[in-house]
């Protein structure tokens, strides 16, 4: 029984050490990712903005993990009142997430 306990403790310690090593390596690799500030991700939003939060969070995760674009722009393509509130909250709480109307997109990209 003692041998089984010692083996289990050793296995858990090895898994923990490997996890810590993986986290340390991934932190150093993420720091070197370059962001292309001139590249913008446009997200069209309509109605009650169903799926908008998921789309923005997914893009933020991709930007954090892989780089590739500088900002996320939520484009109002006919949002209702609830959708406008959701889009405004996302734009307010997140870094480099903006909200604009469809007509403002050419001005926003200059």
CSV table of N, CA, C and O in Angstrom, one decimal:
chain,number,residue,atom,x,y,z
A,1,UNK,N,0.8,-1.2,0.0
A,1,UNK,CA,0.0,0.0,0.0
A,1,UNK,C,0.9,1.3,0.0
A,1,UNK,O,0.5,2.2,-0.7
A,2,UNK,N,1.9,1.2,0.8
A,2,UNK,CA,2.8,2.4,0.8
A,2,UNK,C,3.5,2.6,-0.5
A,2,UNK,O,3.7,3.8,-0.9
A,3,UNK,N,3.8,1.5,-1.2
A,3,UNK,CA,4.4,1.7,-2.6
A,3,UNK,C,3.4,2.3,-3.5
A,3,UNK,O,3.8,3.2,-4.3
A,4,UNK,N,2.2,2.0,-3.5
A,4,UNK,CA,1.2,2.5,-4.3
A,4,UNK,C,1.0,4.0,-4.0
A,4,UNK,O,0.9,4.8,-4.9
A,5,UNK,N,1.0,4.4,-2.8
A,5,UNK,CA,0.8,5.8,-2.4
A,5,UNK,C,2.0,6.6,-2.9
A,5,UNK,O,1.9,7.7,-3.4
A,6,UNK,N,3.2,6.1,-2.7
A,6,UNK,CA,4.4,6.7,-3.1
A,6,UNK,C,4.5,6.9,-4.7
A,6,UNK,O,4.8,8.0,-5.2
A,7,UNK,N,4.0,5.9,-5.4
A,7,UNK,CA,3.9,6.0,-6.8
A,7,UNK,C,2.9,7.0,-7.3
A,7,UNK,O,3.2,7.8,-8.2
A,8,UNK,N,1.8,7.1,-6.6
A,8,UNK,CA,0.8,8.1,-6.9
A,8,UNK,C,1.3,9.5,-6.7
A,8,UNK,O,1.1,10.4,-7.5
A,9,UNK,N,1.9,9.7,-5.5
A,9,UNK,CA,2.5,11.0,-5.2
A,9,UNK,C,3.5,11.4,-6.2
A,9,UNK,O,3.6,12.6,-6.7
A,10,UNK,N,4.4,10.5,-6.6
A,10,UNK,CA,5.4,10.8,-7.6
A,10,UNK,C,4.8,11.1,-9.0
A,10,UNK,O,5.3,12.1,-9.6
A,11,UNK,N,3.7,10.4,-9.3
A,11,UNK,CA,3.1,10.7,-10.6
A,11,UNK,C,2.4,12.1,-10.6
A,11,UNK,O,2.6,12.9,-11.5
A,12,UNK,N,1.8,12.4,-9.5
A,12,UNK,CA,1.1,13.8,-9.4
A,12,UNK,C,2.2,14.9,-9.4
A,12,UNK,O,2.0,15.9,-10.0
A,13,UNK,N,3.3,14.6,-8.7
A,13,UNK,CA,4.4,15.6,-8.7
A,13,UNK,C,5.0,15.8,-10.1
A,13,UNK,O,5.2,17.0,-10.5
A,14,UNK,N,5.1,14.8,-10.9
A,14,UNK,CA,5.6,14.9,-12.2
A,14,UNK,C,4.7,15.6,-13.1
A,14,UNK,O,5.1,16.5,-13.9
A,15,UNK,N,3.4,15.4,-13.0
A,15,UNK,CA,2.4,16.1,-13.8
A,15,UNK,C,2.4,17.5,-13.4
A,15,UNK,O,2.3,18.4,-14.3
A,16,UNK,N,2.4,17.9,-12.1
A,16,UNK,CA,2.5,19.3,-11.7
A,16,UNK,C,3.7,20.0,-12.2
A,16,UNK,O,3.6,21.1,-12.7
A,17,UNK,N,4.8,19.3,-12.2
A,17,UNK,CA,6.1,20.0,-12.6
A,17,UNK,C,6.0,20.2,-14.2
A,17,UNK,O,6.4,21.2,-14.7
A,18,UNK,N,5.5,19.2,-14.9
A,18,UNK,CA,5.3,19.4,-16.3
A,18,UNK,C,4.4,20.5,-16.7
A,18,UNK,O,4.6,21.3,-17.6
A,19,UNK,N,3.3,20.6,-15.9
A,19,UNK,CA,2.3,21.7,-16.1
A,19,UNK,C,3.0,23.1,-15.9
A,19,UNK,O,2.8,24.0,-16.7
A,20,UNK,N,3.7,23.2,-14.8
A,20,UNK,CA,4.4,24.5,-14.5
A,20,UNK,C,5.4,24.8,-15.6
A,20,UNK,O,5.5,26.0,-16.0
A,21,UNK,N,6.1,23.8,-16.1
A,21,UNK,CA,7.1,24.1,-17.1
A,21,UNK,C,6.4,24.5,-18.4
A,21,UNK,O,6.8,25.4,-19.1
A,22,UNK,N,5.3,23.8,-18.7
A,22,UNK,CA,4.5,24.2,-19.9
A,22,UNK,C,4.0,25.6,-19.8
A,22,UNK,O,4.1,26.4,-20.8
A,23,UNK,N,3.5,26.0,-18.7
A,23,UNK,CA,3.0,27.4,-18.5
A,23,UNK,C,4.1,28.4,-18.6
A,23,UNK,O,3.9,29.5,-19.3
A,24,UNK,N,5.3,28.1,-18.1
A,24,UNK,CA,6.4,29.1,-18.2
A,24,UNK,C,6.8,29.2,-19.6
A,24,UNK,O,7.1,30.3,-20.1
A,25,UNK,N,6.9,28.1,-20.4
A,25,UNK,CA,7.3,28.2,-21.8
A,25,UNK,C,6.3,28.9,-22.6
A,25,UNK,O,6.6,29.8,-23.5
A,26,UNK,N,5.0,28.7,-22.4
A,26,UNK,CA,4.0,29.3,-23.2
A,26,UNK,C,3.9,30.8,-22.9
A,26,UNK,O,3.6,31.6,-23.8
A,27,UNK,N,4.2,31.3,-21.7
A,27,UNK,CA,4.3,32.7,-21.4
A,27,UNK,C,5.4,33.4,-22.2
A,27,UNK,O,5.2,34.4,-22.8
A,28,UNK,N,6.5,32.8,-22.3
A,28,UNK,CA,7.6,33.4,-23.0
A,28,UNK,C,7.3,33.4,-24.5
A,28,UNK,O,7.7,34.3,-25.2
A,29,UNK,N,6.7,32.3,-25.0
A,29,UNK,CA,6.3,32.3,-26.4
A,29,UNK,C,5.3,33.3,-26.8
A,29,UNK,O,5.3,33.9,-27.9
A,30,UNK,N,4.3,33.6,-25.9
A,30,UNK,CA,3.3,34.5,-26.2
A,30,UNK,C,3.8,36.0,-26.2
A,30,UNK,O,3.3,36.8,-26.9
A,31,UNK,N,4.8,36.2,-25.4
A,31,UNK,CA,5.3,37.6,-25.4
A,31,UNK,C,5.9,38.0,-26.8
A,31,UNK,O,5.8,39.1,-27.2
A,32,UNK,N,6.4,37.0,-27.5
A,32,UNK,CA,7.1,37.3,-28.8
A,32,UNK,C,6.1,37.5,-29.9
A,32,UNK,O,6.6,37.8,-31.0
A,33,UNK,N,4.9,37.3,-29.7
A,33,UNK,CA,3.9,37.5,-30.8
A,33,UNK,C,3.8,38.9,-31.2
A,33,UNK,O,3.6,39.8,-30.3
A,34,UNK,N,3.8,39.2,-32.4
A,34,UNK,CA,3.7,40.6,-32.9
A,34,UNK,C,2.3,40.9,-33.4
A,34,UNK,O,1.7,40.0,-33.9
A,35,UNK,N,1.9,42.1,-33.1
A,35,UNK,CA,0.5,42.5,-33.5
A,35,UNK,C,0.7,43.4,-34.6
A,35,UNK,O,1.5,44.3,-34.6
A,36,UNK,N,-0.1,43.2,-35.7
A,36,UNK,CA,-0.1,44.0,-36.8
A,36,UNK,C,-1.2,45.1,-36.6
A,36,UNK,O,-2.4,44.8,-36.7
A,37,UNK,N,-0.8,46.3,-36.2
A,37,UNK,CA,-1.8,47.3,-35.8
A,37,UNK,C,-2.6,47.8,-36.9
A,37,UNK,O,-3.7,48.3,-36.7
A,38,UNK,N,-2.2,47.7,-38.2
A,38,UNK,CA,-2.9,48.2,-39.3
A,38,UNK,C,-4.0,47.2,-39.7
A,38,UNK,O,-4.9,47.5,-40.5
A,39,UNK,N,-4.0,46.0,-39.2
A,39,UNK,CA,-5.1,45.0,-39.5
A,39,UNK,C,-6.2,45.1,-38.5
A,39,UNK,O,-6.0,45.1,-37.3
A,40,UNK,N,-7.4,45.2,-39.0
A,40,UNK,CA,-8.6,45.3,-38.2
A,40,UNK,C,-9.6,44.2,-38.4
A,40,UNK,O,-9.8,43.8,-39.6
A,41,UNK,N,-10.2,43.6,-37.4
A,41,UNK,CA,-11.2,42.6,-37.5
A,41,UNK,C,-12.6,43.3,-37.4
A,41,UNK,O,-12.9,43.9,-36.4
A,42,UNK,N,-13.4,43.2,-38.5
A,42,UNK,CA,-14.7,43.8,-38.5
A,42,UNK,C,-15.7,42.7,-38.1
A,42,UNK,O,-15.7,41.7,-38.8
A,43,UNK,N,-16.6,43.0,-37.2
A,43,UNK,CA,-17.6,42.1,-36.8
A,43,UNK,C,-19.0,42.8,-37.0
A,43,UNK,O,-19.4,43.7,-36.3
A,44,UNK,N,-19.7,42.3,-38.0
A,44,UNK,CA,-21.1,42.9,-38.3
A,44,UNK,C,-22.1,42.4,-37.2
A,44,UNK,O,-22.0,41.2,-36.9
A,45,UNK,N,-22.9,43.3,-36.7
A,45,UNK,CA,-23.9,42.9,-35.6
A,45,UNK,C,-25.2,43.4,-36.0
A,45,UNK,O,-25.4,44.5,-36.5
A,46,UNK,N,-26.2,42.5,-35.9
A,46,UNK,CA,-27.6,42.8,-36.2
A,46,UNK,C,-28.5,42.4,-35.1
A,46,UNK,O,-28.2,41.5,-34.4
A,47,UNK,N,-29.7,43.0,-35.1
A,47,UNK,CA,-30.8,42.6,-34.2
A,47,UNK,C,-30.4,42.7,-32.7
A,47,UNK,O,-29.9,43.7,-32.3
A,48,UNK,N,-30.6,41.6,-32.0
A,48,UNK,CA,-30.2,41.6,-30.5
A,48,UNK,C,-28.8,41.2,-30.3
A,48,UNK,O,-28.4,40.9,-29.2
A,49,UNK,N,-28.0,41.1,-31.3
A,49,UNK,CA,-26.5,40.8,-31.2
A,49,UNK,C,-26.3,39.4,-30.7
A,49,UNK,O,-25.4,39.2,-29.9
A,50,UNK,N,-27.1,38.5,-31.2
A,50,UNK,CA,-26.9,37.1,-30.7
A,50,UNK,C,-25.6,36.6,-31.2
A,50,UNK,O,-25.2,36.7,-32.4
A,51,UNK,N,-24.8,36.1,-30.3
A,51,UNK,CA,-23.5,35.5,-30.7
A,51,UNK,C,-22.4,36.6,-30.7
A,51,UNK,O,-21.2,36.2,-31.0
A,52,UNK,N,-22.7,37.8,-30.5
A,52,UNK,CA,-21.7,38.9,-30.6
A,52,UNK,C,-20.6,38.8,-29.6
A,52,UNK,O,-19.4,38.9,-29.9
A,53,UNK,N,-21.0,38.5,-28.3
A,53,UNK,CA,-20.1,38.4,-27.3
A,53,UNK,C,-19.1,37.2,-27.5
A,53,UNK,O,-17.9,37.3,-27.3
A,54,UNK,N,-19.7,36.1,-28.0
A,54,UNK,CA,-18.8,34.9,-28.3
A,54,UNK,C,-17.8,35.3,-29.4
A,54,UNK,O,-16.7,34.9,-29.3
A,55,UNK,N,-18.3,36.0,-30.4
A,55,UNK,CA,-17.4,36.3,-31.5
A,55,UNK,C,-16.3,37.2,-31.1
A,55,UNK,O,-15.1,37.0,-31.4
A,56,UNK,N,-16.6,38.2,-30.3
A,56,UNK,CA,-15.6,39.2,-29.8
A,56,UNK,C,-14.6,38.5,-28.8
A,56,UNK,O,-13.4,38.7,-29.0
A,57,UNK,N,-15.1,37.6,-27.9
A,57,UNK,CA,-14.2,36.9,-27.0
A,57,UNK,C,-13.3,36.0,-27.8
A,57,UNK,O,-12.1,35.8,-27.4
A,58,UNK,N,-13.8,35.3,-28.8
A,58,UNK,CA,-13.0,34.4,-29.6
A,58,UNK,C,-11.9,35.2,-30.3
A,58,UNK,O,-10.8,34.7,-30.4
A,59,UNK,N,-12.3,36.3,-30.9
A,59,UNK,CA,-11.3,37.1,-31.6
A,59,UNK,C,-10.2,37.6,-30.6
A,59,UNK,O,-9.0,37.7,-31.0
A,60,UNK,N,-10.6,38.0,-29.4
A,60,UNK,CA,-9.7,38.5,-28.4
A,60,UNK,C,-8.7,37.4,-28.1
A,60,UNK,O,-7.5,37.6,-27.9
A,61,UNK,N,-9.2,36.2,-27.9
A,61,UNK,CA,-8.4,35.0,-27.6
A,61,UNK,C,-7.4,34.7,-28.7
A,61,UNK,O,-6.2,34.5,-28.5
A,62,UNK,N,-7.9,34.8,-30.0
A,62,UNK,CA,-7.0,34.6,-31.1
A,62,UNK,C,-5.9,35.7,-31.2
A,62,UNK,O,-4.8,35.4,-31.5
A,63,UNK,N,-6.3,36.9,-30.9
A,63,UNK,CA,-5.4,38.0,-30.9
A,63,UNK,C,-4.3,37.8,-29.9
A,63,UNK,O,-3.1,38.0,-30.1
A,64,UNK,N,-4.7,37.4,-28.7
A,64,UNK,CA,-3.8,37.2,-27.6
A,64,UNK,C,-2.8,36.0,-27.9
A,64,UNK,O,-1.6,36.1,-27.6
A,65,UNK,N,-3.4,34.9,-28.4
A,65,UNK,CA,-2.6,33.7,-28.6
A,65,UNK,C,-1.7,33.8,-29.9
A,65,UNK,O,-0.6,33.3,-29.9
A,66,UNK,N,-2.2,34.4,-30.9
A,66,UNK,CA,-1.5,34.3,-32.2
A,66,UNK,C,-1.1,35.7,-32.8
A,66,UNK,O,-0.5,35.7,-33.8
A,67,UNK,N,-1.6,36.8,-32.2
A,67,UNK,CA,-1.4,38.1,-32.8
A,67,UNK,C,-2.1,38.2,-34.1
A,67,UNK,O,-3.1,37.6,-34.3
A,68,UNK,N,-1.6,39.0,-35.0
A,68,UNK,CA,-2.2,39.1,-36.3
A,68,UNK,C,-3.0,40.3,-36.6
A,68,UNK,O,-3.1,40.7,-37.8
A,69,UNK,N,-3.7,40.8,-35.7
A,69,UNK,CA,-4.5,42.0,-35.9
A,69,UNK,C,-4.5,42.9,-34.7
A,69,UNK,O,-4.3,42.4,-33.6
A,70,UNK,N,-4.7,44.2,-34.9
A,70,UNK,CA,-4.6,45.2,-33.8
A,70,UNK,C,-5.9,45.4,-33.1
A,70,UNK,O,-5.9,45.5,-31.9
A,71,UNK,N,-7.0,45.6,-33.8
A,71,UNK,CA,-8.2,46.0,-33.1
A,71,UNK,C,-9.4,45.3,-33.7
A,71,UNK,O,-9.4,44.7,-34.8
A,72,UNK,N,-10.5,45.3,-32.9
A,72,UNK,CA,-11.7,44.6,-33.3
A,72,UNK,C,-12.8,45.8,-33.3
A,72,UNK,O,-12.9,46.6,-32.4
A,73,UNK,N,-13.5,45.8,-34.5
A,73,UNK,CA,-14.5,46.9,-34.6
A,73,UNK,C,-15.9,46.2,-34.8
A,73,UNK,O,-16.0,45.3,-35.7
A,74,UNK,N,-16.8,46.5,-33.9
A,74,UNK,CA,-18.2,46.0,-34.0
A,74,UNK,C,-18.9,47.0,-34.9
A,74,UNK,O,-19.0,48.2,-34.6
A,75,UNK,N,-19.5,46.5,-36.0
A,75,UNK,CA,-20.2,47.4,-36.9
A,75,UNK,C,-21.7,47.2,-36.7
A,75,UNK,O,-22.2,46.1,-36.9
A,76,UNK,N,-22.4,48.3,-36.4
A,76,UNK,CA,-23.8,48.3,-36.2
A,76,UNK,C,-24.5,48.2,-37.6
A,76,UNK,O,-24.6,49.2,-38.3
A,77,UNK,N,-25.0,47.0,-37.9
A,77,UNK,CA,-25.7,46.8,-39.1
A,77,UNK,C,-27.2,46.6,-38.9
A,77,UNK,O,-27.8,45.7,-39.5
A,78,UNK,N,-27.8,47.4,-38.0
A,78,UNK,CA,-29.2,47.2,-37.6
A,78,UNK,C,-29.4,46.6,-36.3
A,78,UNK,O,-30.3,45.8,-36.1
A,79,UNK,N,-28.7,47.1,-35.3
A,79,UNK,CA,-28.9,46.6,-33.9
A,79,UNK,C,-30.1,47.2,-33.3
A,79,UNK,O,-30.4,48.4,-33.5
A,80,UNK,N,-30.8,46.4,-32.5
A,80,UNK,CA,-31.9,47.0,-31.8
A,80,UNK,C,-31.4,47.5,-30.4
A,80,UNK,O,-30.2,47.5,-30.2
A,81,UNK,N,-32.3,47.9,-29.5
A,81,UNK,CA,-31.8,48.5,-28.3
A,81,UNK,C,-31.0,47.6,-27.4
A,81,UNK,O,-30.0,48.0,-26.9
A,82,UNK,N,-31.4,46.3,-27.3
A,82,UNK,CA,-30.7,45.3,-26.5
A,82,UNK,C,-29.3,45.1,-27.2
A,82,UNK,O,-28.3,45.0,-26.5
A,83,UNK,N,-29.3,44.9,-28.5
A,83,UNK,CA,-28.0,44.7,-29.2
A,83,UNK,C,-27.1,45.9,-29.0
A,83,UNK,O,-25.9,45.7,-28.9
A,84,UNK,N,-27.6,47.1,-29.1
A,84,UNK,CA,-26.7,48.2,-28.9
A,84,UNK,C,-26.1,48.3,-27.5
A,84,UNK,O,-25.0,48.6,-27.3
A,85,UNK,N,-26.9,47.9,-26.5
A,85,UNK,CA,-26.4,47.8,-25.1
A,85,UNK,C,-25.3,46.8,-25.0
A,85,UNK,O,-24.2,47.0,-24.4
A,86,UNK,N,-25.5,45.6,-25.6
A,86,UNK,CA,-24.5,44.6,-25.6
A,86,UNK,C,-23.2,45.0,-26.2
A,86,UNK,O,-22.1,44.9,-25.7
A,87,UNK,N,-23.3,45.6,-27.4
A,87,UNK,CA,-22.2,46.1,-28.2
A,87,UNK,C,-21.4,47.2,-27.4
A,87,UNK,O,-20.2,47.2,-27.4
A,88,UNK,N,-22.2,48.1,-26.8
A,88,UNK,CA,-21.6,49.2,-26.1
A,88,UNK,C,-20.8,48.7,-24.9
A,88,UNK,O,-19.7,49.1,-24.5
A,89,UNK,N,-21.4,47.7,-24.2
A,89,UNK,CA,-20.7,47.1,-23.0
A,89,UNK,C,-19.4,46.4,-23.5
A,89,UNK,O,-18.3,46.5,-22.8
A,90,UNK,N,-19.4,45.7,-24.6
A,90,UNK,CA,-18.2,45.0,-25.1
A,90,UNK,C,-17.1,46.0,-25.4
A,90,UNK,O,-16.0,45.8,-25.2
A,91,UNK,N,-17.6,47.1,-26.1
A,91,UNK,CA,-16.6,48.1,-26.5
A,91,UNK,C,-16.0,48.9,-25.3
A,91,UNK,O,-14.9,49.3,-25.4
A,92,UNK,N,-16.8,49.0,-24.3
A,92,UNK,CA,-16.4,49.8,-23.1
A,92,UNK,C,-15.4,49.0,-22.3
A,92,UNK,O,-14.5,49.5,-21.7
A,93,UNK,N,-15.7,47.7,-22.1
A,93,UNK,CA,-14.9,46.9,-21.2
A,93,UNK,C,-13.6,46.3,-21.7
A,93,UNK,O,-12.7,45.9,-21.0
A,94,UNK,N,-13.5,46.2,-23.0
A,94,UNK,CA,-12.3,45.5,-23.6
A,94,UNK,C,-11.4,46.5,-24.3
A,94,UNK,O,-11.9,47.5,-24.9
A,95,UNK,N,-10.2,46.2,-24.3
A,95,UNK,CA,-9.1,47.1,-24.9
A,95,UNK,C,-9.1,46.8,-26.4
A,95,UNK,O,-9.2,45.7,-26.8
A,96,UNK,N,-9.1,47.8,-27.2
A,96,UNK,CA,-9.0,47.8,-28.6
A,96,UNK,C,-10.3,47.1,-29.3
A,96,UNK,O,-10.2,46.5,-30.3
A,97,UNK,N,-11.4,47.3,-28.6
A,97,UNK,CA,-12.7,46.9,-29.2
A,97,UNK,C,-13.5,48.2,-29.3
A,97,UNK,O,-13.7,49.0,-28.4
A,98,UNK,N,-14.0,48.5,-30.6
A,98,UNK,CA,-14.7,49.7,-30.8
A,98,UNK,C,-16.1,49.4,-31.4
A,98,UNK,O,-16.3,48.3,-32.0
A,99,UNK,N,-17.0,50.4,-31.4
A,99,UNK,CA,-18.3,50.2,-31.9
A,99,UNK,C,-18.5,51.4,-32.9
A,99,UNK,O,-18.2,52.5,-32.6
A,100,UNK,N,-19.0,51.1,-34.1
A,100,UNK,CA,-19.3,52.2,-35.1
A,100,UNK,C,-20.5,51.7,-35.9
A,100,UNK,O,-20.8,50.6,-36.0
A,101,UNK,N,-21.1,52.7,-36.6
A,101,UNK,CA,-22.2,52.5,-37.5
A,101,UNK,C,-21.6,52.1,-38.9
A,101,UNK,O,-20.4,52.4,-39.2
A,102,UNK,N,-22.4,51.5,-39.7
A,102,UNK,CA,-22.0,51.1,-41.0
A,102,UNK,C,-21.4,52.2,-41.9
A,102,UNK,O,-20.4,52.1,-42.5
A,103,UNK,N,-22.0,53.4,-41.7
A,103,UNK,CA,-21.6,54.5,-42.5
A,103,UNK,C,-20.2,55.1,-42.1
A,103,UNK,O,-19.5,55.7,-42.8
A,104,UNK,N,-19.8,54.8,-40.8
A,104,UNK,CA,-18.6,55.3,-40.3
A,104,UNK,C,-17.4,54.4,-40.6
A,104,UNK,O,-16.2,54.8,-40.2
A,105,UNK,N,-17.6,53.2,-41.1
A,105,UNK,CA,-16.5,52.3,-41.3
A,105,UNK,C,-15.4,52.9,-42.2
A,105,UNK,O,-14.2,52.8,-41.8
A,106,UNK,N,-15.7,53.5,-43.4
A,106,UNK,CA,-14.6,54.1,-44.1
A,106,UNK,C,-13.8,55.2,-43.4
A,106,UNK,O,-12.5,55.2,-43.5
A,107,UNK,N,-14.5,56.0,-42.6
A,107,UNK,CA,-13.8,57.0,-41.8
A,107,UNK,C,-13.0,56.4,-40.7
A,107,UNK,O,-11.9,56.8,-40.4
A,108,UNK,N,-13.5,55.3,-40.1
A,108,UNK,CA,-12.8,54.6,-39.0
A,108,UNK,C,-11.5,53.9,-39.5
A,108,UNK,O,-10.5,53.9,-38.7
A,109,UNK,N,-11.5,53.5,-40.7
A,109,UNK,CA,-10.3,52.7,-41.2
A,109,UNK,C,-9.2,53.6,-41.7
A,109,UNK,O,-8.1,53.2,-42.1
A,110,UNK,N,-9.4,54.9,-41.8
A,110,UNK,CA,-8.4,55.8,-42.3
A,110,UNK,C,-7.4,56.2,-41.2
A,110,UNK,O,-7.6,56.3,-40.1
